[in-house]
Amino acid sequence: MIFTIVSLATSMPTKRNKNSYTNAPPVGLEKLQSSITVTPSKAEPFYGSLPRHVTPKQVKKVMDGSINPFTNQPFTAQYKRILESRKKLPVYTQMEEFYRMFNKNQILIMVGETGSGKTTQIPQFVCYTDLPHTKGKLVCCTQPRRVAAMSVAKRVADEMDVPLGKEVGYSIRFEDMTEPGTTFLKYMTDGVLLREAMNDPNLTRYSTIILDEAHERTLATDILMGLLKNLARRRTDLKIIVMSATLDALKFQKYFSLKQGKPAPLFKVPGRTYPVEVFYTREPQLDYVEAAMRTVLMIHRTEDPGDILLFLTGEEEIEDACRKIQAEADDLQKQDPGSIGPLACIPLYSSLPPSQQQRIFDPPPSSRSVISPPGRKVVVSTNIAETSLTIDGIVYVIDSGFSKQKLYNPRMRVESLLVSPISKASAQQRAGRAGRTRPGKCYRLYTEHVFMTELEEQTHPEILRSNLANTVLELAKLGIKDLVRFDYVDAPAPETLMRALELLNYLSALDDECNMTPLGAIMAEFPLEPQMAKMLIVSPKFNCSNEILTIVAMLSVPNIWNRPIFMRREADSAKRSLEVPEGDHLTLLNVYNCYVQNIHNKRWAWDNFLSQRSLLQANNIRAQLKRYMEKFDIGLISTRDEIQLYVNIRQALVCGFFMQVAHKGAGEVAYVTVKVPEVVSLHPSCGLSGESEWVLFDEFVLTGGAYVRTVTAVKPEWLLEFAPKYYDINSFPNGKMKNALLQVQKNMRTPSLSIGAKKKKNKSKNKKKAKRDKNGAGEENNKTQSQAVTGSPVADLTVSLPSSLAL
DNA sequence: GAGCACTGC
């Protein structure tokens, strides 16, 4: 494979640039510092200052002073030390420009590349002029990830010389490190701010809201942008800063334009990274995994010391590549130990246990002898290393050009993962990972032509790739009635919105005019998918809310089953011993109960091939949801008799998941999903024993084939009884499914028939009818889909509310 | 008889 050097990655400043930051402070700053006279221990450094009228000169004076203006305590030596390093950040040198723009404008777009210091400094700058503590307000800064919110808050607390959780804090799910009345600068995940908006649409607590990493376009950030743009008109005192990477700036400037045709002002700060040389292949590569392996070995043989980061798409691919690279590199070294050093290949993906993930920070292997060259570390990673994790010492990046991306198919109502080409922005981000500690190289396993002509500029924002049921419910709770005309940065497909509305209507969360029902208002408060929220809220009616609470928590965490490659048989047999024959949902309940019984046995999870991390997380989520249940006075109820309990649970499942049901007629091989017919198989991990004509499932996955995963057997009578609106038989296309349901309905009306007789009758009738209906069923299906969207009056609204709810 | 890209409440 031949690479050609084509370009230096754009927007990477040269090394000289960097030195100018570290060695010599900008002229203006130097002058200013020497002219500052430190006022000795004056009690109020901000005495007489008005919020938003503080000048940069005053700010610098206070920063360089001896008294912390926010606590009136003397600054520590650590503060002074950190301040000196802060002064070297690119953003610090543009403080005056920032204040000029911030004081003059309500909305500001800010662009700052890696290393500019925007995430740590801008919120502090804002505090120095906003003086939120003087008016009982807060400044907040959102992050897409929990870890970032926590670690940045810690850093900024140190920089401001205050304990974390006091003046500076953070708020993430399960953890609120703030002190009401004291905290005035709060880092938080975007999801938490969105939750706060649901209870206070004016976000009155905040004087300034900063959305960081807006270019990542998470669902929560996108919705927040829409809300804030609107809120800015109602609350003219609120200031908004949207921070992003360069490429998206103009889009955000136009979106946040307050006056027609006048884009929002842009504040731009250069980054501080090293140049990265980019190489492309001359020819397209048919097999990128193979090409990647050859490139790793080529670098190892011929390039200077420095670690390698290789981007592939998923766990299996990564483990496979690691084994092969390791084997080949070991061979090479054996053959020629004098000129080739040892190589350590380390996999990285999110489902890896944390101890394994830590390995990426190990130093490269040391050379075996004095004459042999130094060792090299190769990290083979998913996209997790693109944004979430930073590895120091990476000099070479190999970019396969692919990643797994979530896609939503509104017609099939299925979210699935698909290996897809990355965007230019993503390719640039990957390349940048090579230039964090010194100049680096990036090898792209595709041609420059492909890069220029075939890659999209940006990765499609999440809002265009997701099932929006949850988002639509949140918007409804936020009082957004007209979803189609909501001011999205990028509007989702109308069909996706229709699907969400349809689901919420069937769940009785929205009425036929799309008004939120009392039930919907409570559902929106739960941090759950609408199906699960509904199921949990109605579960006291079935005397099993205690158990449904557990099941919902277990369904909210990543896969709990460990299955190590060399111990599959043992893992499978351990799983079998925990399985409940009626269905996987009951198995999850059983696993959780066993986990709690053995909570003091640290080896229990390990011995049973279960993920300790997922079980712990389920326990956390269960506790949080339990608090919500108490808040809404939803009773925790159990049923003593286990047989009855299991029936009750399966009935409660139907109340949430009646749209996720598949049917297999007698004598048929495959299951077919209801209403929108798709042929599906039970996922091999499914523990359901025996034949079950009707099954309810949690997930529909498209991997190789169409599978349903986490499956429980249900009775068709329950479908008709607990979801009469969806199972309105007239809305079904003629065919086997309709006949089966008609038969069930008939039997429900004539309960005098014995069970045995019922079964016989069913069978013979179904067969005859099935033959008649064989033709033309496909056409009918299409009709049903469009009918389903309009829907009929909410028949089961009254049934949906638990009697314990006084509404 | 298959496989959880990555986040978040």
PDB file of N, CA, C and O in Angstrom, chain A residues 735-786:
ATOM      1  N   GLY A 735     -55.567 -11.577   7.383  1.00  0.00           N
ATOM      2  CA  GLY A 735     -54.433 -12.508   7.379  1.00  0.00           C
ATOM      3  C   GLY A 735     -54.447 -13.343   8.637  1.00  0.00           C
ATOM      4  O   GLY A 735     -55.393 -13.292   9.428  1.00  0.00           O
ATOM      5  N   LYS A 736     -53.400 -14.091   8.793  1.00  0.00           N
ATOM      6  CA  LYS A 736     -53.322 -15.046   9.905  1.00  0.00           C
ATOM      7  C   LYS A 736     -53.437 -14.357  11.251  1.00  0.00           C
ATOM      8  O   LYS A 736     -54.115 -14.826  12.153  1.00  0.00           O
ATOM      9  N   MET A 737     -52.742 -13.226  11.356  1.00  0.00           N
ATOM     10  CA  MET A 737     -52.712 -12.552  12.645  1.00  0.00           C
ATOM     11  C   MET A 737     -54.113 -12.099  13.038  1.00  0.00           C
ATOM     12  O   MET A 737     -54.557 -12.295  14.156  1.00  0.00           O
ATOM     13  N   LYS A 738     -54.802 -11.497  12.072  1.00  0.00           N
ATOM     14  CA  LYS A 738     -56.151 -11.010  12.338  1.00  0.00           C
ATOM     15  C   LYS A 738     -57.061 -12.169  12.729  1.00  0.00           C
ATOM     16  O   LYS A 738     -57.823 -12.075  13.691  1.00  0.00           O
ATOM     17  N   ASN A 739     -56.928 -13.260  12.006  1.00  0.00           N
ATOM     18  CA  ASN A 739     -57.761 -14.418  12.323  1.00  0.00           C
ATOM     19  C   ASN A 739     -57.496 -14.940  13.722  1.00  0.00           C
ATOM     20  O   ASN A 739     -58.427 -15.266  14.466  1.00  0.00           O
ATOM     21  N   ALA A 740     -56.224 -14.981  14.049  1.00  0.00           N
ATOM     22  CA  ALA A 740     -55.874 -15.468  15.376  1.00  0.00           C
ATOM     23  C   ALA A 740     -56.500 -14.581  16.438  1.00  0.00           C
ATOM     24  O   ALA A 740     -57.060 -15.060  17.422  1.00  0.00           O
ATOM     25  N   LEU A 741     -56.434 -13.259  16.215  1.00  0.00           N
ATOM     26  CA  LEU A 741     -56.989 -12.323  17.194  1.00  0.00           C
ATOM     27  C   LEU A 741     -58.508 -12.413  17.254  1.00  0.00           C
ATOM     28  O   LEU A 741     -59.098 -12.348  18.330  1.00  0.00           O
ATOM     29  N   LEU A 742     -59.131 -12.597  16.084  1.00  0.00           N
ATOM     30  CA  LEU A 742     -60.587 -12.742  16.055  1.00  0.00           C
ATOM     31  C   LEU A 742     -61.011 -13.945  16.872  1.00  0.00           C
ATOM     32  O   LEU A 742     -61.980 -13.901  17.629  1.00  0.00           O
ATOM     33  N   GLN A 743     -60.243 -15.007  16.732  1.00  0.00           N
ATOM     34  CA  GLN A 743     -60.547 -16.226  17.460  1.00  0.00           C
ATOM     35  C   GLN A 743     -60.429 -16.005  18.965  1.00  0.00           C
ATOM     36  O   GLN A 743     -61.269 -16.435  19.741  1.00  0.00           O
ATOM     37  N   VAL A 744     -59.377 -15.297  19.326  1.00  0.00           N
ATOM     38  CA  VAL A 744     -59.168 -15.000  20.742  1.00  0.00           C
ATOM     39  C   VAL A 744     -60.339 -14.202  21.278  1.00  0.00           C
ATOM     40  O   VAL A 744     -60.888 -14.492  22.351  1.00  0.00           O
ATOM     41  N   GLN A 745     -60.761 -13.213  20.494  1.00  0.00           N
ATOM     42  CA  GLN A 745     -61.871 -12.359  20.912  1.00  0.00           C
ATOM     43  C   GLN A 745     -63.142 -13.182  21.124  1.00  0.00           C
ATOM     44  O   GLN A 745     -63.857 -13.016  22.099  1.00  0.00           O
ATOM     45  N   LYS A 746     -63.343 -14.095  20.183  1.00  0.00           N
ATOM     46  CA  LYS A 746     -64.530 -14.941  20.242  1.00  0.00           C
ATOM     47  C   LYS A 746     -64.504 -15.807  21.503  1.00  0.00           C
ATOM     48  O   LYS A 746     -65.489 -15.903  22.230  1.00  0.00           O
ATOM     49  N   ASN A 747     -63.338 -16.378  21.769  1.00  0.00           N
ATOM     50  CA  ASN A 747     -63.207 -17.238  22.945  1.00  0.00           C
ATOM     51  C   ASN A 747     -63.385 -16.461  24.239  1.00  0.00           C
ATOM     52  O   ASN A 747     -63.862 -16.981  25.223  1.00  0.00           O
ATOM     53  N   MET A 748     -62.944 -15.181  24.204  1.00  0.00           N
ATOM     54  CA  MET A 748     -63.099 -14.368  25.404  1.00  0.00           C
ATOM     55  C   MET A 748     -64.580 -14.141  25.710  1.00  0.00           C
ATOM     56  O   MET A 748     -64.968 -13.987  26.846  1.00  0.00           O
ATOM     57  N   ARG A 749     -65.389 -14.097  24.643  1.00  0.00           N
ATOM     58  CA  ARG A 749     -66.828 -13.857  24.842  1.00  0.00           C
ATOM     59  C   ARG A 749     -67.565 -15.116  25.251  1.00  0.00           C
ATOM     60  O   ARG A 749     -68.657 -15.050  25.768  1.00  0.00           O
ATOM     61  N   THR A 750     -66.984 -16.287  24.948  1.00  0.00           N
ATOM     62  CA  THR A 750     -67.638 -17.552  25.316  1.00  0.00           C
ATOM     63  C   THR A 750     -66.746 -18.325  26.267  1.00  0.00           C
ATOM     64  O   THR A 750     -66.127 -19.311  25.895  1.00  0.00           O
ATOM     65  N   PRO A 751     -66.686 -17.852  27.515  1.00  0.00           N
ATOM     66  CA  PRO A 751     -65.749 -18.459  28.452  1.00  0.00           C
ATOM     67  C   PRO A 751     -66.145 -19.854  28.900  1.00  0.00           C
ATOM     68  O   PRO A 751     -65.400 -20.506  29.601  1.00  0.00           O
ATOM     69  N   SER A 752     -67.328 -20.333  28.456  1.00  0.00           N
ATOM     70  CA  SER A 752     -67.775 -21.643  28.914  1.00  0.00           C
ATOM     71  C   SER A 752     -66.971 -22.783  28.289  1.00  0.00           C
ATOM     72  O   SER A 752     -66.906 -23.875  28.828  1.00  0.00           O
ATOM     73  N   LEU A 753     -66.350 -22.521  27.154  1.00  0.00           N
ATOM     74  CA  LEU A 753     -65.569 -23.569  26.487  1.00  0.00           C
ATOM     75  C   LEU A 753     -64.383 -24.000  27.347  1.00  0.00           C
ATOM     76  O   LEU A 753     -63.733 -23.188  27.984  1.00  0.00           O
ATOM     77  N   SER A 754     -64.134 -25.282  27.341  1.00  0.00           N
ATOM     78  CA  SER A 754     -62.956 -25.753  28.085  1.00  0.00           C
ATOM     79  C   SER A 754     -61.695 -25.384  27.301  1.00  0.00           C
ATOM     80  O   SER A 754     -61.743 -25.160  26.101  1.00  0.00           O
ATOM     81  N   ILE A 755     -60.583 -25.313  28.019  1.00  0.00           N
ATOM     82  CA  ILE A 755     -59.339 -24.884  27.375  1.00  0.00           C
ATOM     83  C   ILE A 755     -58.961 -25.797  26.218  1.00  0.00           C
ATOM     84  O   ILE A 755     -58.576 -25.368  25.151  1.00  0.00           O
ATOM     85  N   GLY A 756     -59.128 -27.123  26.452  1.00  0.00           N
ATOM     86  CA  GLY A 756     -58.768 -28.082  25.409  1.00  0.00           C
ATOM     87  C   GLY A 756     -59.588 -27.864  24.144  1.00  0.00           C
ATOM     88  O   GLY A 756     -59.048 -27.799  23.039  1.00  0.00           O
ATOM     89  N   ALA A 757     -60.869 -27.668  24.333  1.00  0.00           N
ATOM     90  CA  ALA A 757     -61.745 -27.476  23.188  1.00  0.00           C
ATOM     91  C   ALA A 757     -61.392 -26.190  22.449  1.00  0.00           C
ATOM     92  O   ALA A 757     -61.395 -26.138  21.224  1.00  0.00           O
ATOM     93  N   LYS A 758     -61.053 -25.175  23.191  1.00  0.00           N
ATOM     94  CA  LYS A 758     -60.682 -23.881  22.619  1.00  0.00           C
ATOM     95  C   LYS A 758     -59.524 -24.044  21.637  1.00  0.00           C
ATOM     96  O   LYS A 758     -59.545 -23.571  20.530  1.00  0.00           O
ATOM     97  N   LYS A 759     -58.532 -24.765  22.128  1.00  0.00           N
ATOM     98  CA  LYS A 759     -57.323 -24.919  21.322  1.00  0.00           C
ATOM     99  C   LYS A 759     -57.623 -25.605  20.001  1.00  0.00           C
ATOM    100  O   LYS A 759     -57.183 -25.159  18.950  1.00  0.00           O
ATOM    101  N   LYS A 760     -58.386 -26.699  20.085  1.00  0.00           N
ATOM    102  CA  LYS A 760     -58.699 -27.470  18.877  1.00  0.00           C
ATOM    103  C   LYS A 760     -59.391 -26.591  17.848  1.00  0.00           C
ATOM    104  O   LYS A 760     -59.027 -26.547  16.679  1.00  0.00           O
ATOM    105  N   LYS A 761     -60.384 -25.887  18.332  1.00  0.00           N
ATOM    106  CA  LYS A 761     -61.178 -25.056  17.451  1.00  0.00           C
ATOM    107  C   LYS A 761     -60.303 -24.033  16.730  1.00  0.00           C
ATOM    108  O   LYS A 761     -60.388 -23.846  15.527  1.00  0.00           O
ATOM    109  N   ASN A 762     -59.467 -23.399  17.513  1.00  0.00           N
ATOM    110  CA  ASN A 762     -58.544 -22.403  16.983  1.00  0.00           C
ATOM    111  C   ASN A 762     -57.774 -22.909  15.781  1.00  0.00           C
ATOM    112  O   ASN A 762     -57.720 -22.289  14.742  1.00  0.00           O
ATOM    113  N   LYS A 763     -57.173 -24.069  16.022  1.00  0.00           N
ATOM    114  CA  LYS A 763     -56.278 -24.617  15.009  1.00  0.00           C
ATOM    115  C   LYS A 763     -56.961 -24.819  13.666  1.00  0.00           C
ATOM    116  O   LYS A 763     -56.500 -24.326  12.651  1.00  0.00           O
ATOM    117  N   SER A 764     -58.093 -25.549  13.678  1.00  0.00           N
ATOM    118  CA  SER A 764     -58.707 -25.906  12.402  1.00  0.00           C
ATOM    119  C   SER A 764     -59.204 -24.659  11.677  1.00  0.00           C
ATOM    120  O   SER A 764     -59.020 -24.514  10.469  1.00  0.00           O
ATOM    121  N   LYS A 765     -59.751 -23.734  12.434  1.00  0.00           N
ATOM    122  CA  LYS A 765     -60.279 -22.529  11.786  1.00  0.00           C
ATOM    123  C   LYS A 765     -59.155 -21.696  11.162  1.00  0.00           C
ATOM    124  O   LYS A 765     -59.257 -21.222  10.050  1.00  0.00           O
ATOM    125  N   ASN A 766     -58.095 -21.534  11.948  1.00  0.00           N
ATOM    126  CA  ASN A 766     -56.974 -20.737  11.467  1.00  0.00           C
ATOM    127  C   ASN A 766     -56.439 -21.230  10.139  1.00  0.00           C
ATOM    128  O   ASN A 766     -56.132 -20.455   9.250  1.00  0.00           O
ATOM    129  N   LYS A 767     -56.309 -22.537  10.036  1.00  0.00           N
ATOM    130  CA  LYS A 767     -55.739 -23.113   8.824  1.00  0.00           C
ATOM    131  C   LYS A 767     -56.572 -22.764   7.603  1.00  0.00           C
ATOM    132  O   LYS A 767     -56.051 -22.326   6.587  1.00  0.00           O
ATOM    133  N   LYS A 768     -57.875 -22.944   7.729  1.00  0.00           N
ATOM    134  CA  LYS A 768     -58.754 -22.672   6.587  1.00  0.00           C
ATOM    135  C   LYS A 768     -58.661 -21.205   6.172  1.00  0.00           C
ATOM    136  O   LYS A 768     -58.481 -20.874   5.024  1.00  0.00           O
ATOM    137  N   LYS A 769     -58.780 -20.368   7.174  1.00  0.00           N
ATOM    138  CA  LYS A 769     -58.805 -18.933   6.881  1.00  0.00           C
ATOM    139  C   LYS A 769     -57.469 -18.469   6.285  1.00  0.00           C
ATOM    140  O   LYS A 769     -57.421 -17.662   5.364  1.00  0.00           O
ATOM    141  N   ALA A 770     -56.402 -19.038   6.822  1.00  0.00           N
ATOM    142  CA  ALA A 770     -55.070 -18.654   6.359  1.00  0.00           C
ATOM    143  C   ALA A 770     -54.952 -18.860   4.857  1.00  0.00           C
ATOM    144  O   ALA A 770     -54.385 -18.022   4.147  1.00  0.00           O
ATOM    145  N   LYS A 771     -55.493 -19.947   4.355  1.00  0.00           N
ATOM    146  CA  LYS A 771     -55.419 -20.236   2.927  1.00  0.00           C
ATOM    147  C   LYS A 771     -56.146 -19.165   2.125  1.00  0.00           C
ATOM    148  O   LYS A 771     -55.639 -18.648   1.136  1.00  0.00           O
ATOM    149  N   ARG A 772     -57.327 -18.825   2.600  1.00  0.00           N
ATOM    150  CA  ARG A 772     -58.133 -17.840   1.874  1.00  0.00           C
ATOM    151  C   ARG A 772     -57.429 -16.490   1.773  1.00  0.00           C
ATOM    152  O   ARG A 772     -57.500 -15.792   0.790  1.00  0.00           O
ATOM    153  N   ASP A 773     -56.744 -16.116   2.872  1.00  0.00           N
ATOM    154  CA  ASP A 773     -56.188 -14.773   2.962  1.00  0.00           C
ATOM    155  C   ASP A 773     -54.776 -14.639   2.409  1.00  0.00           C
ATOM    156  O   ASP A 773     -54.173 -13.587   2.510  1.00  0.00           O
ATOM    157  N   LYS A 774     -54.288 -15.715   1.879  1.00  0.00           N
ATOM    158  CA  LYS A 774     -52.889 -15.714   1.474  1.00  0.00           C
ATOM    159  C   LYS A 774     -52.574 -14.589   0.486  1.00  0.00           C
ATOM    160  O   LYS A 774     -51.558 -13.917   0.578  1.00  0.00           O
ATOM    161  N   ASN A 775     -53.454 -14.378  -0.486  1.00  0.00           N
ATOM    162  CA  ASN A 775     -53.183 -13.339  -1.496  1.00  0.00           C
ATOM    163  C   ASN A 775     -53.620 -11.967  -0.997  1.00  0.00           C
ATOM    164  O   ASN A 775     -54.611 -11.844  -0.309  1.00  0.00           O
ATOM    165  N   GLY A 776     -52.862 -10.979  -1.406  1.00  0.00           N
ATOM    166  CA  GLY A 776     -53.287  -9.610  -1.148  1.00  0.00           C
ATOM    167  C   GLY A 776     -53.021  -9.106   0.249  1.00  0.00           C
ATOM    168  O   GLY A 776     -53.372  -7.987   0.576  1.00  0.00           O
ATOM    169  N   ALA A 777     -52.381  -9.892   1.071  1.00  0.00           N
ATOM    170  CA  ALA A 777     -52.114  -9.442   2.443  1.00  0.00           C
ATOM    171  C   ALA A 777     -51.125  -8.284   2.460  1.00  0.00           C
ATOM    172  O   ALA A 777     -51.234  -7.369   3.254  1.00  0.00           O
ATOM    173  N   GLY A 778     -50.169  -8.326   1.533  1.00  0.00           N
ATOM    174  CA  GLY A 778     -49.132  -7.296   1.495  1.00  0.00           C
ATOM    175  C   GLY A 778     -49.700  -5.902   1.278  1.00  0.00           C
ATOM    176  O   GLY A 778     -49.338  -4.958   1.974  1.00  0.00           O
ATOM    177  N   GLU A 779     -50.612  -5.796   0.333  1.00  0.00           N
ATOM    178  CA  GLU A 779     -51.207  -4.488   0.049  1.00  0.00           C
ATOM    179  C   GLU A 779     -51.934  -3.932   1.259  1.00  0.00           C
ATOM    180  O   GLU A 779     -51.826  -2.773   1.580  1.00  0.00           O
ATOM    181  N   GLU A 780     -52.648  -4.827   1.919  1.00  0.00           N
ATOM    182  CA  GLU A 780     -53.398  -4.411   3.091  1.00  0.00           C
ATOM    183  C   GLU A 780     -52.497  -3.808   4.154  1.00  0.00           C
ATOM    184  O   GLU A 780     -52.856  -2.851   4.806  1.00  0.00           O
ATOM    185  N   ASN A 781     -51.288  -4.395   4.265  1.00  0.00           N
ATOM    186  CA  ASN A 781     -50.368  -3.947   5.304  1.00  0.00           C
ATOM    187  C   ASN A 781     -50.067  -2.466   5.191  1.00  0.00           C
ATOM    188  O   ASN A 781     -50.027  -1.753   6.173  1.00  0.00           O
ATOM    189  N   ASN A 782     -49.828  -2.031   3.970  1.00  0.00           N
ATOM    190  CA  ASN A 782     -49.478  -0.630   3.772  1.00  0.00           C
ATOM    191  C   ASN A 782     -50.591   0.290   4.239  1.00  0.00           C
ATOM    192  O   ASN A 782     -50.330   1.323   4.831  1.00  0.00           O
ATOM    193  N   LYS A 783     -51.799  -0.116   3.956  1.00  0.00           N
ATOM    194  CA  LYS A 783     -52.938   0.709   4.366  1.00  0.00           C
ATOM    195  C   LYS A 783     -52.946   0.892   5.882  1.00  0.00           C
ATOM    196  O   LYS A 783     -53.127   1.979   6.369  1.00  0.00           O
ATOM    197  N   THR A 784     -52.706  -0.213   6.563  1.00  0.00           N
ATOM    198  CA  THR A 784     -52.799  -0.154   8.017  1.00  0.00           C
ATOM    199  C   THR A 784     -51.848   0.860   8.600  1.00  0.00           C
ATOM    200  O   THR A 784     -52.180   1.567   9.535  1.00  0.00           O
ATOM    201  N   GLN A 785     -50.654   0.929   8.011  1.00  0.00           N
ATOM    202  CA  GLN A 785     -49.670   1.837   8.588  1.00  0.00           C
ATOM    203  C   GLN A 785     -50.161   3.277   8.598  1.00  0.00           C
ATOM    204  O   GLN A 785     -50.019   3.979   9.577  1.00  0.00           O
ATOM    205  N   SER A 786     -50.761   3.693   7.476  1.00  0.00           N
ATOM    206  CA  SER A 786     -51.191   5.076   7.445  1.00  0.00           C
ATOM    207  C   SER A 786     -52.414   5.292   8.336  1.00  0.00           C
ATOM    208  O   SER A 786     -52.577   6.337   8.931  1.00  0.00           O
TER     209      SER A 786
END
